[in-house]
Tab-separated table of C-alpha atoms in Angstrom:
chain	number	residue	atom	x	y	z
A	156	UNK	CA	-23.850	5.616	9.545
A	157	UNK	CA	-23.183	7.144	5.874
A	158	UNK	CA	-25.352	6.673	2.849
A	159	UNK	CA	-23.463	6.830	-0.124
A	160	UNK	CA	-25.009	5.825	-3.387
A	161	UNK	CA	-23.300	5.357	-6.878
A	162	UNK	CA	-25.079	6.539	-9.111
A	163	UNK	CA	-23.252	5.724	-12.363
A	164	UNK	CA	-20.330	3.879	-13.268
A	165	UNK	CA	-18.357	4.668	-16.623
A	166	UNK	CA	-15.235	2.710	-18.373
A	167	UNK	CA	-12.882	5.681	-19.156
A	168	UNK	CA	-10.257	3.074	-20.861
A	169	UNK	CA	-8.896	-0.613	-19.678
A	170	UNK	CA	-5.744	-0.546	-19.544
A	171	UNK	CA	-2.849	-3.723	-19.232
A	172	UNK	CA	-3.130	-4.228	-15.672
A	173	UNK	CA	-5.805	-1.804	-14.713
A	174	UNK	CA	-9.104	-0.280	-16.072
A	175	UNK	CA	-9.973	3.130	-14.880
A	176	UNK	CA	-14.023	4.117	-14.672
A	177	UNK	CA	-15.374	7.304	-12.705
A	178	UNK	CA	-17.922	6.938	-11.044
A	179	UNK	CA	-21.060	8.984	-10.270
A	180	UNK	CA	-21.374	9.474	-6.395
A	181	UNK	CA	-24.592	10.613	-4.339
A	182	UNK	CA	-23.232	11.607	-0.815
A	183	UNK	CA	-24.929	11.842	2.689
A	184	UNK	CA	-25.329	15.384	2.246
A	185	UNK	CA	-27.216	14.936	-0.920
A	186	UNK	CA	-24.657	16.465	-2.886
A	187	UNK	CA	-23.247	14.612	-6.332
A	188	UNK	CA	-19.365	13.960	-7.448
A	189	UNK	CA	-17.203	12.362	-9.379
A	190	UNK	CA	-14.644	9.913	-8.410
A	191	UNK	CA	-11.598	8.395	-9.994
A	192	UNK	CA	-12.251	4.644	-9.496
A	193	UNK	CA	-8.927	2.234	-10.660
A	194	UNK	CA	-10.445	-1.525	-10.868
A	195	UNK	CA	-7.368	-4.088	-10.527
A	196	UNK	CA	-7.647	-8.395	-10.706
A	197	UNK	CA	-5.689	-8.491	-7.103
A	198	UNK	CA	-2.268	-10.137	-6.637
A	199	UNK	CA	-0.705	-12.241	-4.127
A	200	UNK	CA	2.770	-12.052	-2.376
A	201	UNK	CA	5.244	-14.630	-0.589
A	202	UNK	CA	7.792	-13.699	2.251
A	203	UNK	CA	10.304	-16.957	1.982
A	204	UNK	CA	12.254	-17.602	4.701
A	205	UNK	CA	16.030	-19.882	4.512
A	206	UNK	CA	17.323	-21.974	7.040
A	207	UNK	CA	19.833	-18.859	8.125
A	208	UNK	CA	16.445	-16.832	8.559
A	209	UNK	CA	16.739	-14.836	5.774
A	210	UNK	CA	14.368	-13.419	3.320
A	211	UNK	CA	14.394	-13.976	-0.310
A	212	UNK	CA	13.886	-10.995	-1.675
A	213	UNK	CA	13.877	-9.298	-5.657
A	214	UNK	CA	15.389	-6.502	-7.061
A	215	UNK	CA	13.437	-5.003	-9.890
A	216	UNK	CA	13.232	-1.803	-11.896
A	217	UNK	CA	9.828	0.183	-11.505
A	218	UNK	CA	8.494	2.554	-14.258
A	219	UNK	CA	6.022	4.069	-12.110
A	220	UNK	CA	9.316	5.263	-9.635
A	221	UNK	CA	11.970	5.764	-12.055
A	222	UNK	CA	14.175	3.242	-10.414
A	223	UNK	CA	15.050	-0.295	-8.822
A	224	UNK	CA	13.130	-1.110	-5.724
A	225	UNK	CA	13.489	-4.142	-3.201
A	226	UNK	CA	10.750	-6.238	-2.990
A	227	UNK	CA	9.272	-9.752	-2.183
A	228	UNK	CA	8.582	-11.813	-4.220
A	229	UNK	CA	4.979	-10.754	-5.755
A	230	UNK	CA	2.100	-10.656	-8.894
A	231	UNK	CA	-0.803	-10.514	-10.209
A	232	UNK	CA	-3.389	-13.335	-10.078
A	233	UNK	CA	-3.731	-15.477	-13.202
A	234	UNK	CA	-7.879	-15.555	-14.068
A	235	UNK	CA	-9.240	-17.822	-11.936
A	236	UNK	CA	-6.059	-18.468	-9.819
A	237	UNK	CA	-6.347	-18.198	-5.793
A	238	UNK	CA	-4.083	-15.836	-4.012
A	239	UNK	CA	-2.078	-18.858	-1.976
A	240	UNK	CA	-1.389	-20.409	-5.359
A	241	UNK	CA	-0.635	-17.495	-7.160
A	242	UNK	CA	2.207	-16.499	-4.284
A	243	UNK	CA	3.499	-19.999	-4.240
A	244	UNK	CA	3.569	-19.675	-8.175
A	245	UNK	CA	5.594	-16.344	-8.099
A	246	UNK	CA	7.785	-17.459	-5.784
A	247	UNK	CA	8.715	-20.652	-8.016
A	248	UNK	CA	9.051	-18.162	-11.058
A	249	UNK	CA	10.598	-15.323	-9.357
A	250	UNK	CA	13.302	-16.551	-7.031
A	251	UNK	CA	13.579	-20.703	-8.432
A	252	UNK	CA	12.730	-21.569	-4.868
A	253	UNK	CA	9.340	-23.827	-3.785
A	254	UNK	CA	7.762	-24.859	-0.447
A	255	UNK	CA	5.256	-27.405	1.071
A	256	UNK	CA	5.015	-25.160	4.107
A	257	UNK	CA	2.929	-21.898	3.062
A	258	UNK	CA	0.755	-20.061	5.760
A	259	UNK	CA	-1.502	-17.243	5.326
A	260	UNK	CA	0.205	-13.581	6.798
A	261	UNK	CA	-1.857	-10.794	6.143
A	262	UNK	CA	-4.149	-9.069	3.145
A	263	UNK	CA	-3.846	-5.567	2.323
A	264	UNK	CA	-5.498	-2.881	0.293
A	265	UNK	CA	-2.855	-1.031	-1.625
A	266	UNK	CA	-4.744	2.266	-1.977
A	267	UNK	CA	-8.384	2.846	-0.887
A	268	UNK	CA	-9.074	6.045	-1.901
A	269	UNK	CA	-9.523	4.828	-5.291
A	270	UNK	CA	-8.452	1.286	-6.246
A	271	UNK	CA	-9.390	-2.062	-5.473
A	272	UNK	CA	-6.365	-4.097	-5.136
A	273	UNK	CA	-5.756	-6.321	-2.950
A	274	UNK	CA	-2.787	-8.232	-1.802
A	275	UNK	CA	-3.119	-11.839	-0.440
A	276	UNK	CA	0.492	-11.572	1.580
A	277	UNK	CA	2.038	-15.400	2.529
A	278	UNK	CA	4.847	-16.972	4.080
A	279	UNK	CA	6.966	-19.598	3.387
A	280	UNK	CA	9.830	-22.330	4.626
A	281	UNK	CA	11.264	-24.907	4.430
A	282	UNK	CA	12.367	-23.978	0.569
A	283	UNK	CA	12.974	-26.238	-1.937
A	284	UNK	CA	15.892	-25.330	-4.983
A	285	UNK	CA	13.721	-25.522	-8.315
A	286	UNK	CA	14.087	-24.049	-10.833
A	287	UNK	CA	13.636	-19.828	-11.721
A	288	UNK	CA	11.667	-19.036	-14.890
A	289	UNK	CA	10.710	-15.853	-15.647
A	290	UNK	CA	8.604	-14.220	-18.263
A	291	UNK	CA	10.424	-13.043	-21.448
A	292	UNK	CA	9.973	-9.568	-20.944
A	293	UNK	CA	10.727	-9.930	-16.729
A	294	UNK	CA	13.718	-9.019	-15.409
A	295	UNK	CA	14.884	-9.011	-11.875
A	296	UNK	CA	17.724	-10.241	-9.629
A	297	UNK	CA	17.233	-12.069	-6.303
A	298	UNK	CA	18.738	-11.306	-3.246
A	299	UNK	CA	18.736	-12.640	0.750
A	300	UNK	CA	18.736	-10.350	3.524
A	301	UNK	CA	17.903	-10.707	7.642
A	302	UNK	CA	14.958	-9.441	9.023
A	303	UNK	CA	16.993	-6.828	10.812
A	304	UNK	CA	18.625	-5.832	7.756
A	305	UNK	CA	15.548	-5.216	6.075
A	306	UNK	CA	13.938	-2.989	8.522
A	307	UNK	CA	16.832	-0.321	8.549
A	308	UNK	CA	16.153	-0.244	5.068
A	309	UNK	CA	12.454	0.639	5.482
A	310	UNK	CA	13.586	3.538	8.251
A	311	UNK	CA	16.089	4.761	6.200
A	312	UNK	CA	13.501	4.838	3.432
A	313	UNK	CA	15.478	2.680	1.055
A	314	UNK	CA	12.707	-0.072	1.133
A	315	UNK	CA	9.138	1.715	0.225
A	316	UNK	CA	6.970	-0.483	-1.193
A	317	UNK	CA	4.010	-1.334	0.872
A	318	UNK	CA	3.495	-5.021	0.395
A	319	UNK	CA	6.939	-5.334	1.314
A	320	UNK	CA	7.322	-3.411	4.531
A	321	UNK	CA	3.698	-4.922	5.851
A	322	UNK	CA	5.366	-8.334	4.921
A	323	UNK	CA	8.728	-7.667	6.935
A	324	UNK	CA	7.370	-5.999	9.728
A	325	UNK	CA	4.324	-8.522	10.145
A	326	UNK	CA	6.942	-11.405	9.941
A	327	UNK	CA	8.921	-9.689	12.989
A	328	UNK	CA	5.596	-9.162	14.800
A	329	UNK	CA	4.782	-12.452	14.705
A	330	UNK	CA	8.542	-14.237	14.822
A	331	UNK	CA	10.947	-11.810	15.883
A	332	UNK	CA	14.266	-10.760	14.077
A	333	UNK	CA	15.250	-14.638	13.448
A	334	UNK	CA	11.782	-15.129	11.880
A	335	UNK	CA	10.930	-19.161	11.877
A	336	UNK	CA	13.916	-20.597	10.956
B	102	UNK	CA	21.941	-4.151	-14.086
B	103	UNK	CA	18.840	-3.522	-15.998
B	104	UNK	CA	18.155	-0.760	-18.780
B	105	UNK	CA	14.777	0.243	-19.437
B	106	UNK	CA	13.844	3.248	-21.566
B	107	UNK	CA	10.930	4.667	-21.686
B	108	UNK	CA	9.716	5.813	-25.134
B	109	UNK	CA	6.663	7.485	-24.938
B	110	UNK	CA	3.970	8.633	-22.097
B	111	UNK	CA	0.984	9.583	-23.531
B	112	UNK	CA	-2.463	10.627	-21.374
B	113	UNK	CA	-5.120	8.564	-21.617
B	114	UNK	CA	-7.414	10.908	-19.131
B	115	UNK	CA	-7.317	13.393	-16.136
B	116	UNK	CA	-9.119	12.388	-13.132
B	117	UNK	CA	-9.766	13.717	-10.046
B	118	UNK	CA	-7.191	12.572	-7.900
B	119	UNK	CA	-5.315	10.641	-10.335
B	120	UNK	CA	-4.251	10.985	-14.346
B	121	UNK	CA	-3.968	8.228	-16.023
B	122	UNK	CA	-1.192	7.660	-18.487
B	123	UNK	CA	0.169	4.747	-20.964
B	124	UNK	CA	3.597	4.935	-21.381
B	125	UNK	CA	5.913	2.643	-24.069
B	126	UNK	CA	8.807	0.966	-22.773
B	127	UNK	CA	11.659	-0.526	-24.150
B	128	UNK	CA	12.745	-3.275	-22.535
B	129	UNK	CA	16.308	-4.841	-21.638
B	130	UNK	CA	15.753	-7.523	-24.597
B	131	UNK	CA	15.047	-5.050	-26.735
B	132	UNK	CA	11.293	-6.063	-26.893
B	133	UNK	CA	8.760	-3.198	-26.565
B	134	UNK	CA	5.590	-3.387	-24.469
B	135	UNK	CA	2.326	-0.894	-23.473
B	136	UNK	CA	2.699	-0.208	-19.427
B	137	UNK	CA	-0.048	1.800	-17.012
B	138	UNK	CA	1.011	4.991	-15.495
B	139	UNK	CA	-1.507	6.181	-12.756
B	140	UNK	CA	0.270	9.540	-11.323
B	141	UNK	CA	-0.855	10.597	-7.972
B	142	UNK	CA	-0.044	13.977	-5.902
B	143	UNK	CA	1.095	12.007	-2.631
B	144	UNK	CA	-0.454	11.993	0.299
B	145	UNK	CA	0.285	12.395	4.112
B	146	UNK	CA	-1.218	10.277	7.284
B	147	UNK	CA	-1.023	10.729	10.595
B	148	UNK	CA	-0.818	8.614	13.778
B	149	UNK	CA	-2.004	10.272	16.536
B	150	UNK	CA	-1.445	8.579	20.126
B	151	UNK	CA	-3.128	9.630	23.185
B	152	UNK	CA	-2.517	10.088	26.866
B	153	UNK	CA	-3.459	6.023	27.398
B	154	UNK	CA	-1.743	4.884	24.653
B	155	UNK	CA	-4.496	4.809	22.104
B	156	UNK	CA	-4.640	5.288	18.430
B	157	UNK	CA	-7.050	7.918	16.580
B	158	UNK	CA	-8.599	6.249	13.612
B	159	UNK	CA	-11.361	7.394	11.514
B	160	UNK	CA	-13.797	5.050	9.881
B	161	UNK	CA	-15.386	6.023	6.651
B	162	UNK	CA	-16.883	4.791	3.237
B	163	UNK	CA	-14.725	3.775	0.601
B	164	UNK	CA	-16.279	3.275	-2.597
B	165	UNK	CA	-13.555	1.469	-4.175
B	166	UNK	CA	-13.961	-0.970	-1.751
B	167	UNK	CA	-17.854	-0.374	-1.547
B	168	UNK	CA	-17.406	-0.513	2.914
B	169	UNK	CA	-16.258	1.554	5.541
B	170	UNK	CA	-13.145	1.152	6.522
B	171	UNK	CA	-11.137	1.830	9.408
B	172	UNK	CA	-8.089	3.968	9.324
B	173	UNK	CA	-5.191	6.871	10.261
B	174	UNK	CA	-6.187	10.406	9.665
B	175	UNK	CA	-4.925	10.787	6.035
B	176	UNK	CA	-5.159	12.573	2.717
B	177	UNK	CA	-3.790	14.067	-0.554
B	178	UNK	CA	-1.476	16.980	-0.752
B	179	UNK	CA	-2.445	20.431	-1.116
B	180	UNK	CA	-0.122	22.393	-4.237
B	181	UNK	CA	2.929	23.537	-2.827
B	182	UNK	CA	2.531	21.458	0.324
B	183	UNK	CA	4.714	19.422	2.386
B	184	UNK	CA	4.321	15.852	3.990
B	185	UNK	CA	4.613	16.793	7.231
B	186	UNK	CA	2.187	19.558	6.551
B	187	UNK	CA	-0.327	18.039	5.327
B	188	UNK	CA	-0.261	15.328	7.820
B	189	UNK	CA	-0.482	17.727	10.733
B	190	UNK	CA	-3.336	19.683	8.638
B	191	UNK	CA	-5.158	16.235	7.877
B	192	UNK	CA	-5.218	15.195	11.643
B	193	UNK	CA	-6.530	18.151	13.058
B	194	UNK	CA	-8.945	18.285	10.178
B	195	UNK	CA	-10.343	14.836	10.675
B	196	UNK	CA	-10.481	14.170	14.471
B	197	UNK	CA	-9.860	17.759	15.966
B	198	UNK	CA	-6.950	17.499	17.723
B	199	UNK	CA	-3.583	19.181	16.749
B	200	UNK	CA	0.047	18.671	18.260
B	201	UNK	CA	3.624	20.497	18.484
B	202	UNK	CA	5.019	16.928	18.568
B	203	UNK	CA	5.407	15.177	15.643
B	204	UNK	CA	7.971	12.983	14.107
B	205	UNK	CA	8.335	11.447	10.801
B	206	UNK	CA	8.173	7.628	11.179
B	207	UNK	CA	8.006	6.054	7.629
B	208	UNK	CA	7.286	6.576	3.964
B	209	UNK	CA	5.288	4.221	1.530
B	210	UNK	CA	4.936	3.805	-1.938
B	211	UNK	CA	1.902	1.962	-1.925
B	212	UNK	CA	1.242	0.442	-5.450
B	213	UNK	CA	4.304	0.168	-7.283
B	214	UNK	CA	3.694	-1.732	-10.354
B	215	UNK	CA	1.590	1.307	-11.905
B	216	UNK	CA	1.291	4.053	-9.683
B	217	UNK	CA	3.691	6.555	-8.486
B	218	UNK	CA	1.589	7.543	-4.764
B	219	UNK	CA	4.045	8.228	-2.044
B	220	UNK	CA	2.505	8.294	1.702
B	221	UNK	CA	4.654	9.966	4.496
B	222	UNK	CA	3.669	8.598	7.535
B	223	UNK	CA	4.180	10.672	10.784
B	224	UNK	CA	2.693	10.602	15.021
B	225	UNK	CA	2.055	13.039	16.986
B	226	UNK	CA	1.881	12.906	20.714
B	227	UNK	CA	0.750	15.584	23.224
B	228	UNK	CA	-2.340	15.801	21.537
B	229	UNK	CA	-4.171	19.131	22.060
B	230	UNK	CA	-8.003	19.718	21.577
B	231	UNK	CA	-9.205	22.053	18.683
B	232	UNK	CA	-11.533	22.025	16.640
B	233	UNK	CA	-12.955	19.122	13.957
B	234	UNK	CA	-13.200	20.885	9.927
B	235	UNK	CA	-14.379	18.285	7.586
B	236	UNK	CA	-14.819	19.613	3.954
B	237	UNK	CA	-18.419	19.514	3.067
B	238	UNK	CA	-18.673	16.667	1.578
B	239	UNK	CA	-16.520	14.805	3.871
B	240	UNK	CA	-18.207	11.787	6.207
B	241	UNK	CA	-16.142	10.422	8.937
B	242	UNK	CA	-16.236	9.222	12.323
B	243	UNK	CA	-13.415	8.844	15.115
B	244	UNK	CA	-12.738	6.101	17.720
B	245	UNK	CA	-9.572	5.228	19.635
B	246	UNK	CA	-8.155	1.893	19.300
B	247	UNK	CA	-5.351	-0.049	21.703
B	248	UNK	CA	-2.302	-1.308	19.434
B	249	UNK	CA	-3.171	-4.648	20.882
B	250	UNK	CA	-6.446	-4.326	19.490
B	251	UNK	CA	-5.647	-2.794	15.883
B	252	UNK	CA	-3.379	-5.481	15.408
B	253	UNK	CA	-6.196	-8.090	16.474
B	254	UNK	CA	-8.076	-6.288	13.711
B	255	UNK	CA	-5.160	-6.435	10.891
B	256	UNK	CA	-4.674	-10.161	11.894
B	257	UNK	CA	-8.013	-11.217	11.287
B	258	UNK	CA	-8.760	-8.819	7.933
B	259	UNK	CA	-10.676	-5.643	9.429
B	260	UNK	CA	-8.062	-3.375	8.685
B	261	UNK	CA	-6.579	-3.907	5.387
B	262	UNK	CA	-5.564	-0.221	4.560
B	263	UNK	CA	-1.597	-0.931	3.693
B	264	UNK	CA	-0.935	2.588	5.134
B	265	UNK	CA	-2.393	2.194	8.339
B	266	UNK	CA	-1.030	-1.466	9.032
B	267	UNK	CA	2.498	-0.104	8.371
B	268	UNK	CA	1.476	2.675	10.203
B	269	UNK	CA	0.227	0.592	13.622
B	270	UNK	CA	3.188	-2.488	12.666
B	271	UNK	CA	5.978	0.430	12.645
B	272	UNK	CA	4.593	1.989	16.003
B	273	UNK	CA	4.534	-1.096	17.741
B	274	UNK	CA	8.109	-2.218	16.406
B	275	UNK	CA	9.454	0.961	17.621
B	276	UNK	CA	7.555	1.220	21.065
B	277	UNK	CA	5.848	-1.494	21.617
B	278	UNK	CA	2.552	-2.301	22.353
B	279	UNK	CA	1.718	1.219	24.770
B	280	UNK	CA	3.002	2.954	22.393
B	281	UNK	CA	4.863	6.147	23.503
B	282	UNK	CA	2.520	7.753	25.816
């Protein structure tokens, strides 16, 4: 129904995690614009679920917000990693806990208007104790909370991230409040 | 429990719905590292649920994703504007129907490893007919969706906008699958 066209795409700088172009757009009308385009590898995401029904969750500080946010488990994909393996890795890293049982929940774009990334989202059980080891410079605490728990946090805006509340409130969808324990 | 300090944030480039900065951290072990800063205006999205229970999405062309997509009526903030504003502005703007019922149902924050863009996500019911404005060089088209059926659609990787599966997850937890009408 719409004919766009690009027309031109420029690298304005690459940056650690992301490289930002503009691009050159022709539009339906005919008319010509620029556009902000943010180009991102993709990352991948676990929602781990204990015996008690719980989820394993992280508590990290965020530059881009100025302060600590709860999250799961999450990061970016290693070059030429998969998104199932690259949840099940963070998972290992971030919380020391590992699983034979890993399904696929959902993918989401982060932000359409003008990035790329996407987020393969998984779930886990069944957990296995290993062993946490994070990067040198990564620095976060895990904690467990219910399902039910976790979604007065989202209403009462104290859980924000996206991943996150697609992850809880997917996992309710599907399981209910006591997830699949 | 964690202290970061931020040294520097220097620009890299203005875009046109994002800047882009780099900003120099100092890290809890002391180490220093080079993180992205992408600063956004925030945004507002709408759902807006009709007499039978249906959603109004709009499907458009996303070049960062290089497809249409469908989603909620959304978009950025005008200077000086508020979230509920905007949201009631961007729904009558995209699919041409206003309302004097609206209620806030959830924020987002939906990249947070580099990017500081906050979504507030409201509904509307009563819906009232007015009149469609797209800006001119805006290309969309509306349809109405079931819950049942924009969940089918999230399930199976259709809809991958993170704001509009909270969005459809959130109004579903909260009223179930006719949604309030």
């Amino acid at each position: 129904m719409m004919e766009y066209k690009r027309l031109k795409r420029e690298l304005v700088a690459k940056g650690s995690i992301i490289d930002y172009y503009i691009d050159t757009m022709q539009i339906p009308n005919g008319n010509t614009e620029q556009w902000d385009f943010i180009k991102h590898k993709g990352a991948a995401a676990m929602v781990a679920i204990d015996q008690d029904g719980n989820l394993l969750m992280v508590r990290q500080y965020r530059n881009a917000l100025e302060r600590n946010t709860l999250e799961i488990p999450a990061g970016g994909l290693n070059p030429g990693e998969d998104m199932k393996t690259a949840a099940t890795r963070e998972l290992e890293e971030e919380t020391g806990y590992r699983s034979e049982h890993i399904e696929h929940l959902v993918d989401i774009n982060t932000t359409v208007a003008f990035c790329n990334e996407k987020i393969g989202i998984y779930y886990a059980t069944d957990l296995i104790e290993s062993k946490q080891h994070l990067d040198e410079n990564e620095f976060l605490k895990v904690e467990r909370h219910s399902i039910s728990e976790l979604e007065k946090m989202i209403y009462a805006g104290e859980i924000t991230d996206s991943k996150t509340i697609v992850a809880v409130l997917a996992i309710k969808d599907k399981f209910g409040t006591n997830g699949i324990a």
